[in-house]
Coordinates of C-alpha atoms and ligand atoms in Angstrom, one line a residue:
M1 CA -5.1 -11.3 -32.2
N2 CA -1.6 -10.1 -32.0
K3 CA 0.5 -11.8 -34.1
Y4 CA 3.7 -10.7 -33.2
E5 CA 6.1 -11.1 -29.8
T6 CA 7.9 -8.2 -28.5
I7 CA 11.6 -9.1 -27.6
I8 CA 13.6 -6.7 -25.5
G9 CA 16.8 -6.3 -24.1
L10 CA 17.8 -3.5 -21.6
E11 CA 21.1 -1.8 -20.7
V12 CA 20.4 0.0 -17.4
H13 CA 22.8 2.5 -16.0
A14 CA 23.2 3.1 -12.2
E15 CA 25.3 5.6 -10.6
L16 CA 27.0 3.9 -7.7
K17 CA 27.1 6.2 -4.6
T18 CA 30.8 6.0 -3.6
K19 CA 32.3 9.3 -1.9
S20 CA 34.5 10.5 -4.5
K21 CA 34.5 9.6 -8.5
I22 CA 36.0 6.8 -10.7
Y23 CA 39.5 8.0 -11.4
C24 CA 40.0 11.3 -9.3
D25 CA 39.2 12.3 -6.2
C26 CA 36.5 14.4 -6.9
K27 CA 33.6 14.6 -4.8
N28 CA 30.5 12.2 -6.2
S29 CA 27.7 13.9 -5.4
F30 CA 24.7 15.3 -6.8
G31 CA 23.3 18.8 -7.0
S32 CA 26.6 20.6 -6.3
D33 CA 26.6 24.3 -7.9
P34 CA 27.7 23.7 -11.9
N35 CA 31.7 22.7 -12.6
T36 CA 32.7 23.5 -8.7
N37 CA 33.3 19.2 -8.4
I38 CA 36.4 19.2 -11.3
C39 CA 39.8 18.9 -11.3
P40 CA 42.2 18.1 -14.1
I41 CA 42.3 14.2 -14.0
C42 CA 37.9 14.2 -15.2
M43 CA 38.2 17.1 -17.4
G44 CA 40.7 14.8 -19.7
M45 CA 43.7 17.1 -19.4
P46 CA 46.9 15.9 -21.5
G47 CA 49.0 14.4 -19.3
T48 CA 46.8 13.2 -16.2
L49 CA 46.6 9.8 -14.9
P50 CA 43.4 8.2 -13.9
S51 CA 43.6 5.9 -10.8
L52 CA 40.7 3.6 -10.2
N53 CA 38.2 3.5 -7.0
K54 CA 38.4 0.4 -5.3
K55 CA 34.8 0.9 -3.6
A56 CA 33.6 1.1 -7.6
V57 CA 35.0 -2.1 -8.2
E58 CA 33.4 -3.7 -5.0
Y59 CA 29.7 -2.1 -5.6
A60 CA 30.3 -3.7 -9.3
I61 CA 30.9 -7.0 -7.8
K62 CA 28.5 -7.1 -5.2
M63 CA 25.6 -6.2 -7.7
G64 CA 27.8 -9.2 -9.8
H65 CA 26.6 -11.7 -7.0
A66 CA 23.3 -10.0 -6.7
L67 CA 22.6 -10.7 -9.7
N68 CA 24.0 -14.4 -9.7
C69 CA 27.0 -13.6 -12.2
K70 CA 30.3 -15.0 -13.0
I71 CA 33.2 -12.8 -11.1
N72 CA 36.0 -12.5 -13.8
N73 CA 39.3 -12.8 -11.9
I74 CA 40.9 -10.2 -14.6
S75 CA 39.2 -7.7 -16.1
H76 CA 40.5 -4.8 -18.5
Q77 CA 39.0 -1.3 -18.7
D78 CA 39.0 -0.1 -22.2
R79 CA 38.8 3.4 -24.3
K80 CA 35.6 3.7 -25.7
N81 CA 36.2 6.8 -28.2
Y82 CA 33.7 9.4 -29.3
F83 CA 33.4 13.3 -29.7
Y84 CA 30.6 14.8 -27.7
P85 CA 30.6 18.1 -25.8
D86 CA 29.9 16.7 -22.3
L87 CA 33.0 14.0 -22.6
P88 CA 36.0 16.8 -22.5
K89 CA 38.0 14.0 -22.4
G90 CA 36.7 12.8 -26.1
Y91 CA 36.6 9.2 -25.2
Q92 CA 34.9 7.7 -22.1
I93 CA 37.1 4.4 -19.9
S94 CA 34.7 1.6 -19.9
Q95 CA 35.1 -2.1 -20.7
A96 CA 34.4 -4.2 -23.8
D97 CA 35.5 -7.5 -23.8
T98 CA 35.9 -9.0 -20.6
P99 CA 33.6 -7.3 -17.8
L100 CA 34.1 -7.7 -14.2
C101 CA 30.8 -9.9 -14.1
E102 CA 29.3 -12.2 -16.8
N103 CA 26.6 -14.9 -17.5
G104 CA 24.2 -14.4 -14.4
Y105 CA 20.5 -14.1 -14.0
L106 CA 17.4 -12.2 -12.1
D107 CA 14.3 -13.9 -11.4
I108 CA 11.2 -11.7 -11.6
M109 CA 8.2 -12.3 -10.4
V110 CA 5.4 -11.9 -13.1
E111 CA 1.8 -12.2 -11.7
G112 CA 2.7 -15.1 -9.4
K113 CA 4.5 -16.8 -11.7
K114 CA 8.9 -16.9 -11.7
R115 CA 10.5 -15.4 -15.3
R116 CA 14.3 -15.7 -15.5
I117 CA 16.3 -13.1 -17.3
R118 CA 19.4 -13.8 -18.2
I119 CA 22.6 -10.9 -17.3
T120 CA 25.0 -10.7 -20.2
R121 CA 27.7 -8.6 -18.1
I122 CA 27.6 -6.4 -15.4
H123 CA 30.7 -3.7 -15.9
I124 CA 31.9 -0.5 -14.7
E125 CA 32.2 2.8 -16.6
E126 CA 32.2 6.5 -15.8
D127 CA 29.6 9.0 -15.9
A128 CA 29.9 12.1 -18.4
G129 CA 29.1 15.5 -18.5
K130 CA 25.2 17.2 -18.3
L131 CA 24.2 19.6 -20.9
L132 CA 21.6 22.1 -20.3
H133 CA 19.8 23.2 -22.9
D134 CA 18.4 26.5 -22.4
N135 CA 16.1 26.9 -25.4
S136 CA 15.1 30.9 -24.6
D137 CA 18.3 32.4 -26.0
N138 CA 19.7 28.9 -27.6
N139 CA 22.7 28.6 -25.9
S140 CA 23.7 25.1 -24.3
L141 CA 25.7 25.2 -20.9
I142 CA 28.1 22.3 -19.6
D143 CA 28.0 21.0 -16.0
F144 CA 30.9 18.4 -16.1
N145 CA 30.2 17.7 -12.2
R146 CA 29.3 14.5 -13.6
C147 CA 32.0 13.8 -15.1
G148 CA 33.8 10.4 -13.7
V149 CA 30.8 9.3 -11.4
P150 CA 31.2 5.6 -11.7
L151 CA 28.2 3.6 -13.4
I152 CA 27.5 -0.3 -13.7
E153 CA 26.1 -0.8 -16.7
I154 CA 23.8 -3.7 -16.3
V155 CA 23.4 -6.0 -20.0
T156 CA 20.5 -8.4 -20.7
E157 CA 19.9 -10.9 -22.8
P158 CA 17.1 -10.5 -25.1
D159 CA 14.9 -12.5 -22.5
I160 CA 12.2 -9.7 -22.0
K161 CA 8.3 -10.2 -23.5
S162 CA 6.5 -7.2 -22.6
S163 CA 6.7 -3.6 -20.8
K164 CA 5.0 -5.1 -18.1
E165 CA 7.9 -7.7 -17.6
A166 CA 10.4 -4.8 -18.2
N167 CA 8.8 -2.7 -15.3
I168 CA 9.2 -5.8 -13.1
F169 CA 12.5 -6.2 -14.2
L170 CA 13.7 -2.5 -13.2
D171 CA 11.6 -2.0 -10.4
T172 CA 13.2 -5.4 -9.0
I173 CA 17.0 -4.2 -10.5
K174 CA 16.3 -1.2 -8.4
A175 CA 15.2 -2.7 -4.9
I176 CA 18.5 -4.6 -5.1
L177 CA 20.7 -1.7 -5.7
K178 CA 18.4 -0.5 -3.0
Y179 CA 18.9 -3.4 -0.6
I180 CA 22.9 -3.8 -1.3
D181 CA 23.2 -0.3 -0.9
I182 CA 25.1 0.6 -3.6
S183 CA 23.0 3.0 -5.9
D184 CA 21.1 5.8 -4.3
C185 CA 18.1 5.2 -7.0
K186 CA 17.0 8.6 -7.5
M187 CA 15.2 8.6 -10.8
Q188 CA 14.5 12.1 -10.7
E189 CA 18.6 12.7 -10.1
G190 CA 18.9 10.4 -13.4
S191 CA 21.0 7.7 -10.7
I192 CA 19.7 4.4 -12.8
R193 CA 18.6 5.2 -16.9
C194 CA 18.3 2.8 -19.6
D195 CA 18.6 2.1 -23.2
V196 CA 15.8 -0.2 -24.6
N197 CA 16.5 -2.7 -27.2
V198 CA 13.3 -4.0 -28.9
S199 CA 12.5 -5.7 -31.8
V200 CA 9.0 -7.8 -32.9
R201 CA 9.0 -11.4 -34.8
P202 CA 5.8 -13.4 -35.6
Y203 CA 4.8 -16.5 -32.5
G204 CA 7.1 -19.1 -33.1
E205 CA 9.7 -17.7 -35.6
S206 CA 13.1 -18.9 -33.8
L207 CA 14.8 -16.2 -35.2
L208 CA 15.3 -12.7 -33.4
G209 CA 13.7 -9.5 -35.5
T210 CA 16.0 -6.5 -36.2
R211 CA 16.3 -4.4 -33.6
C212 CA 15.8 -0.7 -32.6
E213 CA 18.1 0.8 -29.8
M214 CA 15.8 3.8 -28.4
K215 CA 18.5 5.9 -25.9
N216 CA 18.1 8.7 -23.4
V217 CA 15.0 6.6 -21.6
N218 CA 15.5 8.4 -18.3
S219 CA 12.4 6.7 -16.1
F220 CA 11.0 3.2 -15.8
S221 CA 7.5 4.3 -16.8
A222 CA 8.9 6.1 -19.9
A223 CA 10.6 2.6 -20.8
V224 CA 7.3 0.9 -20.9
R225 CA 5.9 3.8 -23.0
A226 CA 9.0 3.8 -25.3
I227 CA 8.4 -0.1 -25.4
E228 CA 5.1 0.2 -26.7
Y229 CA 5.1 2.6 -29.2
E230 CA 8.5 1.0 -30.9
S231 CA 6.7 -2.6 -30.8
K232 CA 3.6 -0.8 -32.4
R233 CA 5.7 0.9 -35.2
Q234 CA 7.7 -1.7 -36.0
I235 CA 4.6 -4.4 -36.5
S236 CA 3.0 -2.1 -38.3
I237 CA 5.8 -1.3 -40.5
L238 CA 5.8 -5.3 -41.1
E239 CA 2.4 -5.4 -41.4
N240 CA 2.5 -3.2 -44.5
N241 CA 5.1 -5.1 -46.4
G242 CA 7.5 -2.6 -45.2
F243 CA 11.4 -3.5 -44.2
L244 CA 12.9 -2.6 -40.6
F245 CA 16.6 -1.6 -40.2
Q246 CA 19.0 -1.1 -37.4
E247 CA 18.7 2.2 -35.9
T248 CA 19.3 3.7 -32.8
R249 CA 16.3 6.0 -31.8
R250 CA 16.3 8.9 -29.7
W251 CA 13.1 8.2 -27.3
D252 CA 11.1 11.7 -26.8
D253 CA 8.8 10.9 -23.4
S254 CA 7.3 14.5 -23.7
K255 CA 5.8 13.9 -27.4
G256 CA 5.6 10.3 -27.0
I257 CA 7.8 9.4 -30.2
S258 CA 11.2 7.6 -31.1
I259 CA 13.3 9.7 -33.4
I260 CA 15.9 8.2 -35.9
M261 CA 19.5 9.1 -34.5
R262 CA 21.2 6.7 -37.0
T263 CA 21.0 3.6 -38.7
K264 CA 23.4 0.6 -39.0
E265 CA 25.4 2.4 -41.7
D266 CA 26.2 5.1 -39.8
M267 CA 26.8 3.9 -36.8
Q268 CA 29.5 5.4 -34.6
D269 CA 32.5 3.5 -34.6
Y270 CA 33.8 3.5 -31.1
R271 CA 37.6 2.7 -32.0
F272 CA 37.5 0.7 -28.6
F273 CA 41.1 0.1 -27.1
P274 CA 42.8 -1.4 -24.0
E275 CA 43.3 1.8 -21.8
P276 CA 47.2 2.3 -22.0
D277 CA 46.6 4.2 -18.5
L278 CA 45.1 1.7 -16.0
C279 CA 46.2 -1.9 -15.3
S280 CA 44.0 -4.8 -15.2
I281 CA 41.9 -5.2 -12.6
F282 CA 42.9 -8.5 -10.5
T283 CA 40.7 -9.7 -7.9
D284 CA 41.2 -12.5 -5.9
D285 CA 38.7 -15.0 -4.4
E286 CA 38.9 -14.3 -1.2
T287 CA 37.7 -10.6 -2.1
I288 CA 35.5 -12.1 -4.1
K289 CA 34.5 -14.3 -1.4
R290 CA 34.4 -11.6 1.2
I291 CA 31.9 -9.4 -0.9
K292 CA 29.9 -12.1 -1.2
S293 CA 28.9 -12.3 2.6
E294 CA 28.1 -9.1 2.6
I295 CA 24.9 -9.5 0.5
P296 CA 21.5 -9.3 2.4
E297 CA 18.7 -11.3 2.2
L298 CA 17.5 -9.9 -1.4
P299 CA 13.8 -9.1 -2.3
N300 CA 13.5 -12.4 -4.0
D301 CA 14.3 -14.2 -0.9
K302 CA 12.2 -12.2 1.3
L303 CA 9.4 -12.3 -1.0
F304 CA 9.7 -16.3 -0.5
R305 CA 10.0 -16.2 3.3
Y306 CA 6.8 -14.0 3.6
T307 CA 4.6 -16.0 1.4
D308 CA 6.2 -19.3 2.2
V309 CA 7.4 -19.4 6.1
L310 CA 5.0 -15.9 7.0
C311 CA 2.0 -16.9 5.5
L312 CA 1.1 -13.5 4.0
P313 CA -1.4 -13.2 0.9
Y314 CA 1.2 -12.7 -2.3
N315 CA 0.1 -9.8 -3.6
D316 CA 0.8 -7.8 -0.2
A317 CA 4.1 -10.0 -0.1
V318 CA 5.0 -8.1 -3.0
L319 CA 4.3 -4.5 -2.1
I320 CA 6.6 -5.0 0.8
A321 CA 9.1 -7.0 -0.2
Y322 CA 10.0 -5.2 -3.2
S323 CA 10.4 -2.1 -1.0
Y324 CA 13.5 -1.5 0.6
D325 CA 11.8 0.7 3.7
K326 CA 8.8 -1.5 3.9
A327 CA 10.8 -4.3 4.2
K328 CA 13.2 -3.0 7.0
F329 CA 10.2 -1.7 9.0
F330 CA 8.0 -4.8 8.2
D331 CA 10.7 -6.8 9.7
E332 CA 12.0 -5.0 12.3
A333 CA 7.9 -4.7 13.4
V334 CA 7.8 -8.8 13.5
K335 CA 11.0 -9.0 15.5
L336 CA 9.0 -7.1 18.1
D337 CA 7.5 -10.4 18.9
I338 CA 4.5 -8.6 19.9
C339 CA 1.6 -8.8 17.5
S340 CA 1.4 -11.6 14.2
P341 CA 3.1 -11.0 11.1
K342 CA -0.2 -11.2 9.3
S343 CA -1.7 -8.4 11.6
I344 CA 1.4 -6.2 10.7
C345 CA 0.7 -6.5 7.1
N346 CA -2.6 -5.9 6.9
K347 CA -1.8 -2.6 8.9
I348 CA 1.2 -1.4 6.6
I349 CA -1.2 -2.3 3.4
S350 CA -4.2 -0.8 4.5
D351 CA -3.1 2.3 6.4
V352 CA 0.6 3.3 6.0
L353 CA 1.0 2.4 2.2
K354 CA -2.6 4.4 1.5
Y355 CA -1.1 7.0 3.7
L356 CA 2.1 7.3 1.4
N357 CA 0.0 6.9 -2.0
E358 CA -1.9 9.8 -0.5
S359 CA 0.7 12.0 0.6
E360 CA 3.0 11.0 -2.0
K361 CA 5.9 10.6 0.5
E362 CA 8.3 8.0 1.1
L363 CA 7.8 5.8 4.6
S364 CA 11.5 8.1 6.0
E365 CA 9.6 11.1 5.5
T366 CA 7.2 9.8 8.2
Y367 CA 7.6 9.8 11.9
I368 CA 6.0 6.5 12.6
T369 CA 7.9 3.6 13.6
P370 CA 7.5 -0.2 14.2
Q371 CA 7.2 -0.1 17.6
K372 CA 4.7 2.4 17.8
L373 CA 2.4 0.8 14.4
V374 CA 2.6 -2.7 16.9
R375 CA 1.2 -0.7 20.0
V376 CA -1.6 0.9 18.0
I377 CA -2.3 -3.0 16.8
K378 CA -2.2 -4.1 20.1
E379 CA -4.6 -1.6 21.6
V380 CA -7.1 -2.8 18.6
E381 CA -6.4 -6.1 19.6
N382 CA -7.2 -5.3 23.6
G383 CA -10.5 -4.2 22.4
N384 CA -9.5 0.0 23.7
I385 CA -10.2 0.8 20.1
S386 CA -11.3 0.2 17.0
N387 CA -10.2 -0.5 13.7
T388 CA -11.6 2.8 12.7
S389 CA -9.9 4.6 15.1
A390 CA -6.9 2.9 14.2
S391 CA -6.7 4.0 10.8
T392 CA -7.0 7.7 12.5
V393 CA -4.1 7.4 14.9
I394 CA -2.1 5.7 11.6
K395 CA -2.7 8.7 10.0
L396 CA -1.3 10.7 12.9
L397 CA 1.5 9.2 13.7
M398 CA 2.9 9.2 10.2
E399 CA 2.4 13.0 10.3
E400 CA 3.5 14.0 13.7
N401 CA 5.9 12.8 16.1
K402 CA 3.3 11.8 18.9
E403 CA 3.2 8.7 21.0
P404 CA -0.2 6.4 20.5
E405 CA -1.2 6.6 23.7
D406 CA -1.4 10.3 23.3
I407 CA -3.4 10.4 20.5
I408 CA -6.1 8.7 21.7
S409 CA -6.7 10.1 24.8
E410 CA -6.4 13.7 23.4
R411 CA -9.0 12.5 20.5
N412 CA -11.0 10.5 22.7
L413 CA -10.8 7.2 20.5
T414 CA -11.6 4.9 23.2
Q415 CA -14.0 3.0 22.4
N416 CA -16.7 1.5 24.5
S417 CA -16.6 -1.8 25.7
D418 CA -19.3 -1.4 29.1
E419 CA -22.5 -4.1 28.9
E420 CA -24.7 -2.1 29.9
F421 CA -24.1 0.7 27.1
L422 CA -23.7 -1.6 24.5
L423 CA -26.7 -3.2 25.5
D424 CA -28.8 -0.1 25.4
L425 CA -27.3 0.9 22.5
V426 CA -28.1 -2.4 20.2
N427 CA -31.6 -2.8 22.2
D428 CA -32.2 1.1 20.6
V429 CA -31.2 -0.3 17.2
I430 CA -33.1 -3.3 16.8
A431 CA -36.2 -1.4 18.1
S432 CA -36.0 0.6 14.9
E433 CA -35.0 -2.1 12.7
K434 CA -38.1 -4.3 13.3
K435 CA -37.9 -5.1 9.1
S436 CA -34.4 -6.2 9.3
V437 CA -34.5 -8.4 11.9
I438 CA -37.1 -11.2 10.2
D439 CA -35.4 -10.8 7.3
Y440 CA -32.2 -11.5 9.0
K441 CA -34.6 -14.5 10.4
N442 CA -35.4 -15.6 7.2
G443 CA -32.3 -16.0 6.2
K444 CA -30.6 -13.2 5.1
K445 CA -27.5 -13.4 7.3
N446 CA -26.1 -10.3 5.6
V447 CA -28.5 -8.4 7.7
L448 CA -25.8 -8.7 10.8
G449 CA -23.8 -6.4 9.6
Y450 CA -26.0 -3.7 8.4
I451 CA -27.6 -3.8 12.1
V452 CA -24.1 -3.8 13.4
G453 CA -23.1 -0.9 11.5
K454 CA -26.1 0.9 12.6
C455 CA -25.4 0.5 16.2
M456 CA -21.2 1.3 15.2
K457 CA -23.0 4.8 13.9
K458 CA -25.2 5.1 16.5
S459 CA -22.1 5.2 19.1
M460 CA -20.0 7.4 16.7
G461 CA -17.8 4.4 16.1
K462 CA -16.9 4.5 20.1
A463 CA -18.7 1.2 20.9
N464 CA -16.6 -2.2 20.7
P465 CA -17.8 -3.8 17.0
V466 CA -17.0 -7.4 18.8
K467 CA -18.8 -6.9 21.5
I468 CA -21.6 -5.6 19.6
N469 CA -21.6 -8.0 17.0
E470 CA -21.8 -10.6 19.9
I471 CA -24.6 -8.9 21.8
V472 CA -26.5 -8.4 18.3
L473 CA -26.3 -11.7 17.8
N474 CA -27.3 -12.9 21.1
I475 CA -31.1 -10.5 21.5
I476 CA -31.9 -11.5 17.5
N477 CA -31.6 -15.5 18.2
R478 CA -33.5 -14.6 21.2
E479 CA -36.4 -12.8 20.1
E480 CA -39.3 -14.4 19.0
Ligands
LIG1 P1 25.5 -3.2 -28.5 O1 26.6 -3.3 -28.0 O2 25.3 -2.4 -30.0 O3 24.3 -2.1 -27.9 P2 24.6 -5.9 -27.8 O4 24.8 -7.0 -28.5 O5 25.6 -5.6 -26.5 O6 25.0 -4.8 -28.9 O7 22.8 -5.8 -27.2 C1 22.2 -4.5 -26.6 C2 21.4 -5.0 -26.0 O8 20.4 -5.1 -27.1 C3 21.3 -5.8 -25.3 O9 20.5 -6.0 -24.0 C4 21.0 -7.3 -26.0 O10 20.0 -8.0 -25.1 C5 19.7 -6.6 -26.7 N1 19.7 -7.0 -27.7 C6 20.2 -7.9 -28.9 N2 19.4 -8.2 -29.8 C7 18.1 -7.3 -29.9 C8 17.1 -8.1 -30.3 N3 17.4 -8.6 -31.7 N4 16.0 -7.7 -30.2 C9 15.7 -7.0 -28.4 N5 17.0 -6.9 -28.1 C10 18.0 -7.4 -28.5
LIG2 MG1 23.8 -0.7 -26.7
LIG3 ZN1 38.3 15.1 -10.4

């Protein structure tokens, strides 16, 4: 039995998808040639003056609303001083004591139960450049394009209790960022990164243990690994009567270990002071209210609507509600009002998601539309094609820009509902399955499925299974 509880606090950085950078009008875009989106301001030349991007502030406030924060009418920007080659100014403009948003919370769903994670604050700051280490000739290159890209930092209270909860929290944050459309959320491009603070304490202890902060965690799965590693490391030190020190560690995901960067004694002194080149940020209630009105239905509300209003199974609803693309697709299909939400959900879960997983594609990279999916479901409901054929059609609709009806006729997928044909088919099968029929009469009711399966196989999937089922039942019950 594990005697220790793990406590986690996260600091999540998300790049905002504004057109220009936060303090200059350089382009904010990923993937440009190195050092092409730069100017004297974001390069930190003496004598230049920053001017704040209004959109970045609005985006941060939007996230503040989505995370139930108090939005401050007045907030300040501060200089966080440190020296590193990716930061030409020698300081980062951030927010120290008065962030834009504070005291919020996010409810996450962990195994069907609601867990409330308190949000300490959300503030805006600027990103630093990117160092590219070239191991072959021991050089480092610097790309300053990312300097001055607007970031929000979301800081949680130490309310997260496991790597699993951390993962769900991060997934939910990512979904919300997508829903409110303020960040690209492209993990592989580093649009979301986090620092992970971990401590452990014996169960029942009310004081927090000594924490370690891990930097350089670039994916949610890395966060999970970092938390698990760090909690084991700390527990083993305590179990061996060792002493834990407050440290900053670097997570090395390729090696699966955390490495000490600095201890509390040599903790960086950032010498925060108010940014003298920028005035306070004033946000009036009117603006705060307007931004709130722009928040769409968020994943948690969607989940609630799917399970409690549309009566979808919880596990399916979660998969759809927390994915912006899938929820949009599902909602549009439901809105067409041609098929039941349940049947749409079933096809999304069984066929659409299966294809996406296998092909490692995003929904937007496929050709299927809500209209087409609904038409396929209708074909099944009208008895024109079988569910098996529907799976084939859906897969093809995702691969190619075609119409469902064309695929059905090209591939000759229409099912046979002809009474005479089906009757002959069933009679043939039953004649060769005498033993199964006897078993059925002796109470082995699941034999029915077996016989229907045989009929479907004999028809090479073309027979209408609903009709087959009826006919088989009729014949078996009639036979003496
Ligand atoms: P700093 O500014 O040095 O990073 P903060 O007090 O702002 O320190 O805390 C940063 C993060 O660390 C927050 O997410 C907070 O919840 C988390 N944290 C603080 N104490 C602990 C602890 N004992 N165990 C785990 N996380 C902690
Ligand atoms: Mg920190
Ligand atoms: Zn610039």
